[in-house]
Short mmCIF file of C-alpha atoms and ligand atoms in Angstrom, two decimals:
data_model
loop_
_atom_site.label_atom_id
_atom_site.label_comp_id
_atom_site.label_asym_id
_atom_site.label_seq_id
_atom_site.Cartn_x
_atom_site.Cartn_y
_atom_site.Cartn_z
CA MET S 1 -30.06 44.80 -36.88
CA SER S 2 -29.23 41.30 -36.96
CA LYS S 3 -27.05 41.76 -34.14
CA VAL S 4 -30.49 41.46 -32.55
CA PHE S 5 -31.53 38.69 -34.20
CA ASN S 6 -28.51 36.42 -34.01
CA LEU S 7 -29.20 36.95 -30.95
CA ILE S 8 -32.57 36.23 -30.69
CA ASP S 9 -31.78 32.43 -32.05
CA LYS S 10 -29.48 31.69 -29.79
CA GLU S 11 -31.51 31.88 -27.01
CA GLU S 12 -34.04 30.64 -28.57
CA LYS S 13 -30.89 27.43 -28.68
CA ARG S 14 -30.66 27.93 -25.33
CA GLN S 15 -34.57 27.16 -24.39
CA GLY S 16 -34.95 24.50 -26.42
CA SER S 17 -31.37 23.01 -24.85
CA GLN S 18 -31.63 22.86 -20.83
CA ILE S 19 -35.01 22.18 -18.87
CA HIS S 20 -37.23 24.69 -17.13
CA LEU S 21 -37.64 25.01 -13.83
CA ILE S 22 -38.46 27.80 -12.46
CA PRO S 23 -42.38 28.08 -11.77
CA SER S 24 -43.02 31.38 -12.94
CA GLU S 25 -41.84 30.67 -16.06
CA ASN S 26 -43.54 29.54 -19.93
CA ILE S 27 -44.12 28.13 -23.43
CA ALA S 28 -45.97 31.33 -25.04
CA SER S 29 -47.80 29.46 -28.10
CA GLU S 30 -46.56 31.24 -31.48
CA ALA S 31 -50.61 32.90 -31.91
CA VAL S 32 -49.16 34.74 -28.57
CA ARG S 33 -46.12 35.37 -29.40
CA LYS S 34 -47.69 36.65 -33.09
CA ALA S 35 -49.72 38.70 -31.41
CA VAL S 36 -47.50 40.45 -29.10
CA GLY S 37 -44.93 41.10 -32.30
CA SER S 38 -47.91 42.63 -34.67
CA VAL S 39 -49.03 46.95 -35.65
CA LEU S 40 -50.70 46.57 -32.19
CA ALA S 41 -47.25 48.02 -30.83
CA ASN S 42 -47.68 50.94 -32.91
CA LYS S 43 -50.86 52.81 -31.06
CA TYR S 44 -51.44 54.89 -28.42
CA ALA S 45 -54.09 54.14 -26.23
CA GLU S 46 -54.94 56.65 -23.55
CA GLY S 47 -57.96 55.22 -22.02
CA TYR S 48 -61.29 53.21 -22.53
CA ALA S 49 -62.85 51.40 -25.50
CA GLY S 50 -65.32 53.66 -26.13
CA ARG S 51 -63.47 56.99 -24.53
CA ARG S 52 -59.75 56.75 -26.32
CA TYR S 53 -57.97 60.42 -26.14
CA TYR S 54 -56.73 59.82 -29.40
CA GLN S 55 -58.45 59.65 -32.76
CA GLY S 56 -57.86 55.91 -34.43
CA ASN S 57 -58.81 53.12 -32.06
CA SER S 58 -61.79 52.30 -33.63
CA VAL S 59 -59.76 48.28 -33.87
CA VAL S 60 -58.75 49.23 -30.75
CA ASP S 61 -61.73 49.21 -28.88
CA GLU S 62 -62.60 46.61 -30.87
CA ILE S 63 -59.78 44.16 -29.34
CA GLU S 64 -60.09 45.60 -26.21
CA ASN S 65 -63.79 44.12 -25.75
CA LEU S 66 -62.64 41.11 -27.42
CA ALA S 67 -60.62 40.83 -24.03
CA ILE S 68 -62.94 41.55 -22.04
CA GLU S 69 -65.11 40.07 -23.00
CA ARG S 70 -63.44 36.50 -22.84
CA GLY S 71 -61.40 37.70 -19.48
CA LYS S 72 -64.51 37.81 -17.82
CA LYS S 73 -66.26 34.72 -19.47
CA LEU S 74 -62.75 32.69 -18.79
CA LEU S 75 -63.06 33.96 -14.94
CA GLY S 76 -66.33 34.18 -14.27
CA VAL S 77 -66.81 37.57 -12.82
CA PRO S 78 -68.32 40.93 -13.59
CA HIS S 79 -65.40 42.93 -14.94
CA ILE S 80 -61.88 42.91 -15.21
CA ASN S 81 -59.92 45.49 -16.50
CA VAL S 82 -57.05 43.75 -18.93
CA GLN S 83 -54.40 47.11 -19.19
CA PRO S 84 -52.11 46.54 -16.15
CA TYR S 85 -48.84 46.08 -17.65
CA SER S 86 -47.42 43.51 -15.35
CA GLY S 87 -48.48 42.19 -12.03
CA SER S 88 -46.73 44.33 -9.45
CA PRO S 89 -47.99 47.38 -11.77
CA ALA S 90 -52.08 45.36 -11.79
CA ASN S 91 -51.10 45.06 -7.38
CA ALA S 92 -50.52 48.51 -6.90
CA ALA S 93 -53.36 49.86 -8.93
CA VAL S 94 -55.61 47.33 -6.62
CA LEU S 95 -53.82 49.08 -3.20
CA MET S 96 -54.52 52.31 -5.12
CA ALA S 97 -57.69 52.02 -5.59
CA LEU S 98 -59.14 50.24 -2.31
CA VAL S 99 -56.97 52.40 0.75
CA GLU S 100 -55.35 55.65 1.09
CA PRO S 101 -51.82 55.97 2.21
CA GLY S 102 -50.66 54.90 5.49
CA ASP S 103 -53.34 52.08 6.10
CA LYS S 104 -52.90 49.45 6.37
CA ILE S 105 -52.14 46.13 4.15
CA CYS S 106 -51.40 42.43 5.38
CA GLY S 107 -49.70 40.22 3.39
CA LEU S 108 -47.35 36.80 2.83
CA LYS S 109 -44.00 37.58 3.70
CA LEU S 110 -41.39 37.01 1.01
CA SER S 111 -39.30 34.59 3.09
CA GLY S 112 -42.91 32.38 3.59
CA GLY S 113 -43.66 32.47 -0.61
CA GLY S 114 -45.46 35.77 -0.94
CA HIS S 115 -45.00 38.46 -3.12
CA LEU S 116 -42.67 41.46 -2.72
CA THR S 117 -45.77 43.61 -3.71
CA HIS S 118 -48.25 42.03 -1.04
CA GLY S 119 -46.07 45.28 1.89
CA HIS S 120 -42.54 43.97 1.77
CA PRO S 121 -40.92 45.94 4.18
CA ASN S 122 -39.15 49.24 2.69
CA ILE S 123 -37.91 48.08 -0.20
CA THR S 124 -40.79 48.39 -1.57
CA PHE S 125 -44.19 50.99 -2.70
CA SER S 126 -46.31 48.50 -1.19
CA GLY S 127 -43.84 47.98 2.57
CA LYS S 128 -42.86 51.59 2.02
CA TYR S 129 -46.84 54.05 1.37
CA TYR S 130 -48.76 51.18 3.26
CA THR S 131 -48.53 50.13 7.07
CA SER S 132 -47.92 46.53 6.12
CA VAL S 133 -47.79 43.60 8.76
CA GLN S 134 -47.11 40.33 6.97
CA TYR S 135 -48.34 36.75 8.03
CA ASP S 136 -46.07 33.18 7.55
CA VAL S 137 -46.30 30.15 6.94
CA GLU S 138 -45.30 27.86 10.00
CA GLU S 139 -42.33 24.97 10.21
CA ASP S 140 -44.14 22.79 7.48
CA GLY S 141 -44.47 25.65 4.82
CA ARG S 142 -48.02 26.47 6.27
CA ILE S 143 -50.05 29.20 6.22
CA ASP S 144 -51.71 28.40 9.51
CA TYR S 145 -55.38 30.31 8.99
CA GLU S 146 -56.24 30.36 13.15
CA LYS S 147 -52.99 32.08 14.33
CA LEU S 148 -53.86 34.50 11.42
CA GLY S 149 -57.17 35.20 12.12
CA LYS S 150 -55.78 36.21 15.37
CA LEU S 151 -53.08 38.93 13.73
CA VAL S 152 -55.59 40.23 11.50
CA LYS S 153 -58.32 40.75 14.58
CA THR S 154 -54.79 42.59 16.45
CA GLU S 155 -54.41 44.74 13.99
CA LYS S 156 -57.36 45.33 11.99
CA PRO S 157 -55.76 46.01 8.52
CA LYS S 158 -58.27 47.84 5.86
CA LEU S 159 -57.18 44.62 2.78
CA ILE S 160 -55.94 41.26 2.96
CA TRP S 161 -53.30 39.88 0.33
CA ALA S 162 -54.10 36.24 0.05
CA GLY S 163 -51.61 35.10 -2.98
CA THR S 164 -48.69 33.42 -3.20
CA THR S 165 -45.25 32.92 -5.45
CA ALA S 166 -43.62 29.51 -3.93
CA TYR S 167 -46.27 28.55 -2.01
CA PRO S 168 -46.68 24.53 -2.78
CA PHE S 169 -50.06 24.26 -1.18
CA ILE S 170 -53.83 24.93 -1.85
CA LEU S 171 -55.08 28.39 -0.49
CA ASP S 172 -59.01 28.29 1.72
CA TRP S 173 -60.04 31.07 0.10
CA GLU S 174 -63.00 30.69 2.23
CA ARG S 175 -60.71 30.97 5.36
CA PHE S 176 -59.74 33.42 4.26
CA ARG S 177 -62.68 35.67 3.19
CA LYS S 178 -63.16 34.67 7.26
CA VAL S 179 -60.61 35.67 8.57
CA ALA S 180 -61.02 39.37 5.91
CA ASP S 181 -64.62 39.48 7.51
CA LEU S 182 -63.49 39.57 11.34
CA VAL S 183 -62.75 43.57 10.55
CA GLY S 184 -64.17 43.75 7.24
CA ALA S 185 -61.04 43.93 5.24
CA TRP S 186 -61.08 43.41 1.47
CA LEU S 187 -60.02 40.35 0.70
CA VAL S 188 -57.69 40.10 -2.66
CA ALA S 189 -56.74 37.29 -4.23
CA ASP S 190 -52.96 37.16 -6.22
CA ILE S 191 -53.62 34.34 -8.33
CA SER S 192 -50.52 35.48 -10.90
CA HIS S 193 -49.42 31.92 -9.96
CA ILE S 194 -51.67 29.45 -9.99
CA VAL S 195 -54.74 30.72 -12.30
CA GLY S 196 -53.92 28.36 -15.25
CA LEU S 197 -54.39 25.69 -12.85
CA VAL S 198 -57.86 27.69 -11.34
CA VAL S 199 -58.82 28.25 -14.92
CA GLY S 200 -58.11 24.92 -16.03
CA ALA S 201 -60.68 23.73 -13.19
CA ILE S 202 -57.38 22.53 -11.04
CA HIS S 203 -57.36 24.01 -8.19
CA GLU S 204 -60.89 26.21 -6.74
CA SER S 205 -61.77 29.64 -7.33
CA PRO S 206 -61.59 32.49 -5.24
CA VAL S 207 -64.43 34.08 -7.20
CA GLN S 208 -67.21 33.66 -4.34
CA TRP S 209 -65.31 34.30 -1.49
CA ALA S 210 -62.75 37.79 -2.62
CA ASP S 211 -63.61 41.18 -4.15
CA VAL S 212 -61.28 41.76 -5.87
CA ILE S 213 -58.41 39.33 -8.14
CA THR S 214 -55.75 40.38 -9.98
CA SER S 215 -53.11 37.79 -11.52
CA THR S 216 -50.31 37.49 -14.58
CA THR S 217 -50.89 36.42 -17.51
CA HIS S 218 -47.34 34.89 -18.56
CA LYS S 219 -47.30 32.45 -15.64
CA THR S 220 -49.20 29.55 -15.96
CA LEU S 221 -51.70 30.62 -18.28
CA ARG S 222 -48.94 30.71 -20.29
CA GLY S 223 -50.41 34.48 -22.43
CA PRO S 224 -47.97 37.47 -23.31
CA ARG S 225 -46.35 39.11 -19.65
CA GLY S 226 -49.19 41.67 -19.11
CA ALA S 227 -52.02 41.45 -16.37
CA PHE S 228 -55.02 41.33 -15.35
CA ILE S 229 -57.76 42.98 -12.11
CA ALA S 230 -61.21 41.54 -11.66
CA VAL S 231 -63.50 42.51 -9.57
CA THR S 232 -66.06 39.98 -8.25
CA GLU S 233 -70.07 39.85 -7.93
CA LYS S 234 -69.11 39.90 -3.74
CA GLY S 235 -66.87 43.44 -4.68
CA LEU S 236 -69.28 44.70 -6.53
CA GLN S 237 -71.75 44.36 -3.64
CA ARG S 238 -69.68 46.03 -0.57
CA ASP S 239 -68.84 48.94 -3.27
CA ILE S 240 -71.51 49.30 -6.52
CA ASP S 241 -68.46 51.71 -8.32
CA LEU S 242 -65.59 49.28 -7.40
CA ALA S 243 -64.97 48.55 -11.01
CA LYS S 244 -65.15 52.10 -11.99
CA LYS S 245 -62.43 52.60 -9.08
CA ILE S 246 -60.08 49.99 -10.33
CA ASP S 247 -60.56 51.46 -14.13
CA ARG S 248 -59.07 54.55 -12.94
CA ALA S 249 -56.44 53.39 -10.63
CA VAL S 250 -54.90 51.41 -12.99
CA PHE S 251 -55.87 54.84 -15.59
CA PRO S 252 -54.77 57.21 -15.09
CA GLY S 253 -53.85 56.41 -11.52
CA MET S 254 -50.93 54.53 -12.34
CA GLN S 255 -50.25 54.03 -16.00
CA GLY S 256 -50.63 55.41 -19.06
CA GLY S 257 -51.28 54.24 -22.30
CA PRO S 258 -51.81 51.07 -22.90
CA HIS S 259 -50.05 47.73 -24.47
CA ILE S 260 -52.66 47.05 -27.01
CA ASN S 261 -50.23 44.22 -28.52
CA SER S 262 -50.64 42.59 -25.13
CA ILE S 263 -54.59 42.89 -24.75
CA GLY S 264 -54.63 41.41 -27.92
CA ALA S 265 -52.54 38.58 -27.40
CA MET S 266 -54.17 37.87 -24.21
CA ALA S 267 -57.47 37.46 -25.69
CA VAL S 268 -55.25 34.82 -27.89
CA ALA S 269 -55.26 33.26 -24.20
CA PHE S 270 -58.07 33.82 -22.87
CA GLU S 271 -59.39 31.60 -25.98
CA GLU S 272 -56.70 28.58 -25.36
CA ALA S 273 -57.44 28.41 -22.16
CA ASN S 274 -60.46 27.68 -22.69
CA LEU S 275 -59.81 24.57 -24.63
CA ASP S 276 -59.75 21.02 -23.60
CA GLU S 277 -56.79 20.21 -23.96
CA PHE S 278 -55.69 23.11 -21.88
CA ARG S 279 -57.63 21.06 -18.98
CA GLU S 280 -55.30 18.10 -20.27
CA TYR S 281 -52.16 20.64 -19.70
CA ALA S 282 -52.90 21.31 -16.12
CA LYS S 283 -54.20 18.10 -15.31
CA GLN S 284 -50.98 17.57 -16.13
CA ILE S 285 -48.93 20.76 -14.41
CA VAL S 286 -50.50 19.12 -11.32
CA VAL S 287 -49.50 15.20 -11.53
CA ASN S 288 -46.06 16.40 -12.77
CA ALA S 289 -45.69 17.70 -9.78
CA LYS S 290 -46.32 15.62 -7.93
CA VAL S 291 -44.24 12.64 -9.50
CA LEU S 292 -41.20 14.98 -9.46
CA ALA S 293 -41.88 16.01 -5.16
CA GLU S 294 -42.38 11.39 -4.98
CA SER S 295 -39.15 11.27 -7.14
CA LEU S 296 -36.59 13.62 -5.08
CA ARG S 297 -38.03 12.48 -1.82
CA ASP S 298 -36.80 9.04 -2.94
CA GLU S 299 -33.57 10.24 -3.67
CA GLY S 300 -32.79 11.65 -0.45
CA PHE S 301 -34.49 15.44 -1.03
CA LYS S 302 -35.99 17.26 1.88
CA VAL S 303 -39.25 18.35 -0.31
CA PHE S 304 -42.40 21.17 1.20
CA GLY S 305 -44.90 20.22 -1.29
CA THR S 306 -46.83 19.88 -3.73
CA GLU S 307 -50.82 20.13 -4.28
CA ASN S 308 -49.79 22.72 -7.11
CA HIS S 309 -47.52 23.87 -9.06
CA LEU S 310 -44.21 23.99 -7.49
CA MET S 311 -41.81 23.36 -4.57
CA VAL S 312 -39.73 24.16 -3.16
CA VAL S 313 -36.37 22.06 -1.72
CA GLU S 314 -34.59 21.83 1.05
CA ILE S 315 -30.55 21.91 -0.19
CA GLY S 316 -28.31 22.83 2.43
CA ASN S 317 -28.54 23.02 5.77
CA HIS S 318 -28.71 26.24 7.76
CA GLN S 319 -28.99 26.21 11.00
CA GLU S 320 -27.72 28.36 12.75
CA ASP S 321 -24.36 27.01 13.80
CA GLU S 322 -23.85 25.75 10.25
CA LYS S 323 -20.92 27.75 8.36
CA ILE S 324 -22.62 26.55 5.48
CA VAL S 325 -25.42 28.44 3.75
CA GLY S 326 -27.08 29.83 0.59
CA ASP S 327 -26.72 26.78 -0.57
CA GLY S 328 -29.56 27.04 -2.88
CA LYS S 329 -27.77 29.48 -5.09
CA GLN S 330 -24.76 26.30 -5.29
CA MET S 331 -27.09 24.56 -6.39
CA ALA S 332 -28.59 25.97 -8.86
CA VAL S 333 -24.69 28.17 -9.69
CA ALA S 334 -24.60 24.09 -10.08
CA LEU S 335 -27.40 22.80 -12.29
CA GLU S 336 -27.10 25.56 -14.77
CA LYS S 337 -23.69 24.56 -15.60
CA ALA S 338 -26.20 20.84 -15.79
CA GLY S 339 -28.45 22.20 -18.24
CA ILE S 340 -31.14 22.73 -15.53
CA ILE S 341 -32.65 26.37 -14.70
CA VAL S 342 -34.58 26.81 -11.76
CA ASN S 343 -34.37 29.09 -9.08
CA ALA S 344 -32.28 29.74 -5.56
CA ASN S 345 -35.50 29.83 -2.93
CA THR S 346 -35.80 30.68 0.42
CA VAL S 347 -37.52 27.85 2.81
CA PRO S 348 -40.52 28.43 5.52
CA HIS S 349 -38.08 30.31 8.94
CA ASP S 350 -35.01 30.24 6.13
CA LYS S 351 -31.75 31.40 8.76
CA ALA S 352 -30.46 32.45 5.22
CA GLY S 353 -31.95 35.27 3.29
CA PRO S 354 -32.52 35.54 0.09
CA PHE S 355 -29.84 36.04 -2.21
CA ARG S 356 -28.20 32.74 -0.75
CA PRO S 357 -30.29 31.15 0.54
CA SER S 358 -31.45 27.43 0.90
CA GLY S 359 -33.63 25.97 -0.77
CA ILE S 360 -34.50 25.91 -4.23
CA ARG S 361 -37.66 26.92 -6.17
CA ILE S 362 -38.84 24.42 -9.30
CA GLY S 363 -42.20 23.95 -11.04
CA THR S 364 -43.06 22.04 -13.71
CA PRO S 365 -45.51 24.15 -15.97
CA TRP S 366 -43.01 25.35 -18.52
CA GLU S 367 -41.77 21.50 -18.99
CA THR S 368 -45.52 20.20 -19.38
CA THR S 369 -46.44 22.65 -22.44
CA ARG S 370 -43.33 21.25 -23.33
CA GLY S 371 -44.80 17.80 -23.78
CA MET S 372 -42.80 16.10 -20.96
CA LYS S 373 -44.78 13.92 -18.75
CA GLU S 374 -44.73 11.35 -15.30
CA GLU S 375 -40.98 9.57 -17.34
CA GLY S 376 -39.46 13.63 -17.40
CA MET S 377 -39.54 14.09 -14.40
CA THR S 378 -38.05 10.97 -12.50
CA LYS S 379 -35.76 11.35 -15.46
CA ILE S 380 -34.91 14.97 -13.31
CA ALA S 381 -34.91 13.94 -9.76
CA LYS S 382 -32.41 11.69 -10.88
CA TRP S 383 -30.26 14.69 -12.47
CA MET S 384 -30.65 16.72 -9.77
CA ALA S 385 -29.35 14.15 -7.02
CA VAL S 386 -26.93 13.21 -8.96
CA VAL S 387 -25.37 17.53 -9.50
CA ARG S 388 -26.35 18.04 -5.42
CA ASP S 389 -23.78 15.39 -4.80
CA CYS S 390 -20.27 16.83 -7.43
CA MET S 391 -21.59 20.40 -7.26
CA GLY S 392 -18.03 21.25 -7.67
CA ASP S 393 -16.98 19.13 -10.40
CA ASP S 394 -17.55 20.47 -13.57
CA GLY S 395 -16.30 17.47 -15.24
CA LYS S 396 -19.67 15.20 -14.11
CA LEU S 397 -21.86 18.46 -14.65
CA LEU S 398 -20.80 19.39 -18.57
CA LYS S 399 -21.98 15.50 -18.73
CA ILE S 400 -25.42 15.55 -17.87
CA ARG S 401 -25.64 18.85 -19.62
CA GLY S 402 -25.07 16.69 -22.34
CA GLU S 403 -27.63 14.23 -22.06
CA VAL S 404 -30.43 16.82 -20.75
CA GLU S 405 -29.86 18.04 -24.46
CA GLU S 406 -29.78 14.63 -26.14
CA TYR S 407 -32.61 14.12 -23.98
CA LEU S 408 -34.72 16.73 -25.40
CA THR S 409 -33.35 16.40 -28.98
CA SER S 410 -34.88 13.16 -28.44
CA ARG S 411 -38.15 14.32 -27.98
CA LYS S 412 -38.68 17.32 -30.82
C1 PLP O 1 -45.41 37.18 -10.19
C2 PLP O 1 -46.53 37.73 -9.82
C3 PLP O 1 -46.18 38.89 -9.24
C4 PLP O 1 -45.90 39.90 -10.12
O1 PLP O 1 -46.01 40.12 -11.21
P1 PLP O 1 -44.90 40.36 -12.36
O2 PLP O 1 -45.44 40.90 -13.43
O3 PLP O 1 -43.32 40.46 -12.31
O4 PLP O 1 -44.23 42.70 -12.22
C5 PLP O 1 -46.95 39.33 -8.49
N1 PLP O 1 -47.87 38.43 -6.93
C6 PLP O 1 -47.68 37.29 -7.32
C7 PLP O 1 -48.36 35.99 -6.43
C8 PLP O 1 -46.58 36.62 -8.91
O5 PLP O 1 -46.02 35.43 -8.74
#
């Protein structure tokens, strides 16, 4: 037993001594983690509150109902399902509820900042069991809604995904709605990345435009690992049975027993997200990201964005005639040696593949939660410039690692 806990201690120290810029990661509160590790994890509760298959669920029903009530209030929706194990199963359930195998669906390409579950061809369930048509971003990294409209008019998908994992601009929900209405498609907003900005009132909510909203709860929302599916008034107007269809797709369609410990932690996170403190945090995420993007530009980086919590930074020269590709990965590895954690990422229209892409993706939620402000962002940009300029020099990278650690310790 102690082996695992020694490793957990080690991981805690690592988290405390490195800078975290992966935009999907965050630090959940003690209260959230306490609920995740609580006795709620012991219970099986297939079904929904008041309609369970096993006995002993009177308290569990209260927990799930509380999460549902708080979630509905936070998102401003008439129905929410809090059982999805994570974002990908939530999206799978939405597809199961709204379309039939083989039906046409439409989502943003992975290389343009979309998610695997939005119809990535061949290797994902969404690309394999449905006919997938994908849209892309332009050279500047932005979605061209007129072009999307034309594609949708020609292809006539039954469902359109609006949601991103590496898109540094604000999504125009109204335009997505207009595009979906061209062919009567379902509009599903997947706000996994930006949910904290949406409930923190920084990014417009898709609630009056989308039929269904999906989101993870462990990214900018700072909750447990998990996800929810919300049904909007608009969605219910279109199909009075929509909520029932979604619930049935989650259980028994895709899942068995819900993770009640995660659902309890979700109820905690929903409450935390209602506080003024959370709105301050959401605001600071965007301020920090803007300062980081500007400081990186000052250091000579090419930066896509930002209007939200993340940006994509081009590292290498990715022209076709260039031998050097994959500089994003090299940069990510060098940064790790220097105590700064990012992930390699494709840039818009990347000539290199997703395994060794030309850029890195960086975001500010984690460090904002840790209380970092603008002056921390300029420091990070300076460190990143040094790392870029001395990628192969382990001595220099280690020196930065020392500076990073010292900076983080000085702020504790
Ligand atoms: C993270 C993410 C998901 C998937 O979430 P997992 O919990 O990793 O399965 C789905 N959609 C978007 C837009 C995401 O950012």
